[in-house]
Tab-separated table of C-alpha atoms in Angstrom:
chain	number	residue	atom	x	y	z
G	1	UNK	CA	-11.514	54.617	6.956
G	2	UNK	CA	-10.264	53.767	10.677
G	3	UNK	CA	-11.274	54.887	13.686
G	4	UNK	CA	-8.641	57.181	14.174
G	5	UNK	CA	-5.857	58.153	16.240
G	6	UNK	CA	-8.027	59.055	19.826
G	7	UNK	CA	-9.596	55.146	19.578
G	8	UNK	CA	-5.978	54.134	19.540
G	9	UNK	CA	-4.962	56.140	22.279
G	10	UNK	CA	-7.646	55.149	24.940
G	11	UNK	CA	-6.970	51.216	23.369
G	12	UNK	CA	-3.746	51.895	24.840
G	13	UNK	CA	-4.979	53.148	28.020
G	14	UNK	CA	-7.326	50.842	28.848
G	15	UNK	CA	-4.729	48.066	28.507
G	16	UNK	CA	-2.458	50.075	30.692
G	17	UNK	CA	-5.415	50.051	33.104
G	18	UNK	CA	-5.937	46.560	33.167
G	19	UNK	CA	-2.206	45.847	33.864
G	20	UNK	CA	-2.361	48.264	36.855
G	21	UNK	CA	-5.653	46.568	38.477
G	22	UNK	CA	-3.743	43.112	38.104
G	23	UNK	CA	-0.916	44.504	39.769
G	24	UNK	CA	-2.686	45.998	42.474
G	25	UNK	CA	-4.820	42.946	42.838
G	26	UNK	CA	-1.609	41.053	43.050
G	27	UNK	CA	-0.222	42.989	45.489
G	28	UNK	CA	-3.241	43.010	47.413
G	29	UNK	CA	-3.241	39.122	47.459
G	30	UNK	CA	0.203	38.895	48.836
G	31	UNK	CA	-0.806	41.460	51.674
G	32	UNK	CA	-3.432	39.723	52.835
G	33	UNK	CA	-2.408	36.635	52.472
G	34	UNK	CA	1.026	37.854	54.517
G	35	UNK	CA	2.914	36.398	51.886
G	36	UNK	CA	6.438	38.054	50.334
G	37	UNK	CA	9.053	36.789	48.130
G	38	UNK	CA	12.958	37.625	48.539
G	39	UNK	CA	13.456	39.173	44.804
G	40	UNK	CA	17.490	38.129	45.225
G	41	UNK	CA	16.817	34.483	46.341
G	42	UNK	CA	13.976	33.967	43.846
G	43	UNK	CA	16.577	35.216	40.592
G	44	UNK	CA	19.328	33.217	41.760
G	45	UNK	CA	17.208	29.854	42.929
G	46	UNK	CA	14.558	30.344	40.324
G	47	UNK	CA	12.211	29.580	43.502
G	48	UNK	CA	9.227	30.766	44.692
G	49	UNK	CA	9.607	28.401	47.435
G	50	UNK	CA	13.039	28.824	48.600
G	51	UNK	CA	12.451	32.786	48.457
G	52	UNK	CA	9.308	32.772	50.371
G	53	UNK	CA	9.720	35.352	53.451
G	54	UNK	CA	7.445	34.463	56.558
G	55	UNK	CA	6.407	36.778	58.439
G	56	UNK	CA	5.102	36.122	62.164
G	57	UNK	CA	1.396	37.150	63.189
G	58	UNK	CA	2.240	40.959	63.409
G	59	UNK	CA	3.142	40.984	60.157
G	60	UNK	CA	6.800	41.448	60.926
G	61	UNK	CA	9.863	39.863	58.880
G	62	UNK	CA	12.410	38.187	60.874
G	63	UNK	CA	16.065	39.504	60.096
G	64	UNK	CA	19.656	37.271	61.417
G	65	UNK	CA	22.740	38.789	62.941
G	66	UNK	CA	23.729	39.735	59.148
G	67	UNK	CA	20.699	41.585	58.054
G	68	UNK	CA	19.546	38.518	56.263
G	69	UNK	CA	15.573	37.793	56.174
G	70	UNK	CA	15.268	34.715	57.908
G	71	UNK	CA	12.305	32.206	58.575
G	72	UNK	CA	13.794	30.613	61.731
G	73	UNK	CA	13.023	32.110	64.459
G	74	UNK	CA	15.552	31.078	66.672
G	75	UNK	CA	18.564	32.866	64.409
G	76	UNK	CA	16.320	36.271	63.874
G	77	UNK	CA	14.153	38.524	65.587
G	78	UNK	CA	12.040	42.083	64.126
G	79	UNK	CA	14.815	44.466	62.812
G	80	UNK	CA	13.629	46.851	65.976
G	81	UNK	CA	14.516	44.132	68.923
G	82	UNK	CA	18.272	44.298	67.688
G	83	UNK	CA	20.862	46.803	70.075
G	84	UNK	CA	24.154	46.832	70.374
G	85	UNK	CA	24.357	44.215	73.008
G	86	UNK	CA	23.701	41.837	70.233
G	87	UNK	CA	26.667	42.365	68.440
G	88	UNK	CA	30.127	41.099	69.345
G	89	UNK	CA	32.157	43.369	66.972
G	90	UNK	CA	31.863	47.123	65.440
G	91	UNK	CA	31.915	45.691	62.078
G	92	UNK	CA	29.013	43.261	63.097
G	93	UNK	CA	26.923	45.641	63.887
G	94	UNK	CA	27.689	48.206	60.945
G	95	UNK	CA	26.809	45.454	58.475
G	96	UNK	CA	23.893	44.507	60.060
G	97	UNK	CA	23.108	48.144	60.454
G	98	UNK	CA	23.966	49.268	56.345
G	99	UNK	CA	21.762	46.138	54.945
G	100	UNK	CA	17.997	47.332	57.472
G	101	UNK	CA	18.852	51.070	56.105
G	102	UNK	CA	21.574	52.660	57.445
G	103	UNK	CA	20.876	55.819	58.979
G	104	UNK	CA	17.661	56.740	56.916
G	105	UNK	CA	15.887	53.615	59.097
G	106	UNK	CA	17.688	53.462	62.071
G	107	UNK	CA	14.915	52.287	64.129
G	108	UNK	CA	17.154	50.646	66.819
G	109	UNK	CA	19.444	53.661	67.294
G	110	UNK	CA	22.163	51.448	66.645
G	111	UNK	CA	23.550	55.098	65.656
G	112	UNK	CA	23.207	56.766	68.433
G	113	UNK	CA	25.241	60.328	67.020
G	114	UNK	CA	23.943	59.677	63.502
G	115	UNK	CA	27.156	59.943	61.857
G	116	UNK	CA	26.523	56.781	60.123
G	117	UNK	CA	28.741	54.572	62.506
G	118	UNK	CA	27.089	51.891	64.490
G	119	UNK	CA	27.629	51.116	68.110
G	120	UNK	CA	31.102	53.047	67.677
G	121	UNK	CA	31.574	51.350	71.724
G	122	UNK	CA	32.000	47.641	70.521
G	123	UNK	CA	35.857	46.533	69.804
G	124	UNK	CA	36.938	47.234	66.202
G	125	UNK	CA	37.202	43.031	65.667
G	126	UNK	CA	37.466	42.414	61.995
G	127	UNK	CA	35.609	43.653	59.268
G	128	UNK	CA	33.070	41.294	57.893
């Protein structure tokens, strides 16, 4: 006879196990390493090294104009440095504002009256 049903069950569950401790090792590897991949770039490039996201010392990602993760630091800065005076047009900024998490994240009070409309002071210019 076999073993029965309760030595497949914890067969089962000790596999799951192991998958969880490899993704948490993972995970932890990346962290302190300081290392993070762009999911989006790395399907559509099928590359680990064109989707690699630097951070700087801190530990912070670098974001553009658009929202965009960026590894050059002279076209992004820390989600948190952007305010309005960075932005030339309403639209600008609402884009930029909708793609670092809208008003759930607004750590730059970009939304000042949290109506979900940023820097509502900039001219309307076109949308982007």
């Amino acid at each position: 006879m076999g073993r029965g049903l309760p030595h497949l069950f914890f067969e089962k569950l000790r596999i799951i196990f192991v998958i969880v401790f490899i993704a948490l090792l993972a995970a932890f590897g990346l962290e302190f390493t300081q290392n993070d991949w762009d999911l989006g770039k790395l399907w559509e490039t099928k590359s680990f090294q064109e989707s690699k996201v630097s951070r700087d010392t801190a530990g912070n990602i670098l974001f553009d104009k658009l929202g965009n993760i960026t590894t050059d630091k002279s076209k992004g800065k820390i989600a948190d440095d952007y305010n309005c005076a960075d932005f030339s047009t309403k639209p600008e900024a609402q884009a930029f504002f909708e793609k670092v998490g809208g008003t759930g994240n607004d750590i730059n009070r970009l939304d000042g009256d949290k109506d979900g409309e940023a820097c509502e002071s900039l001219p309307k210019g076109n949308t982007l």
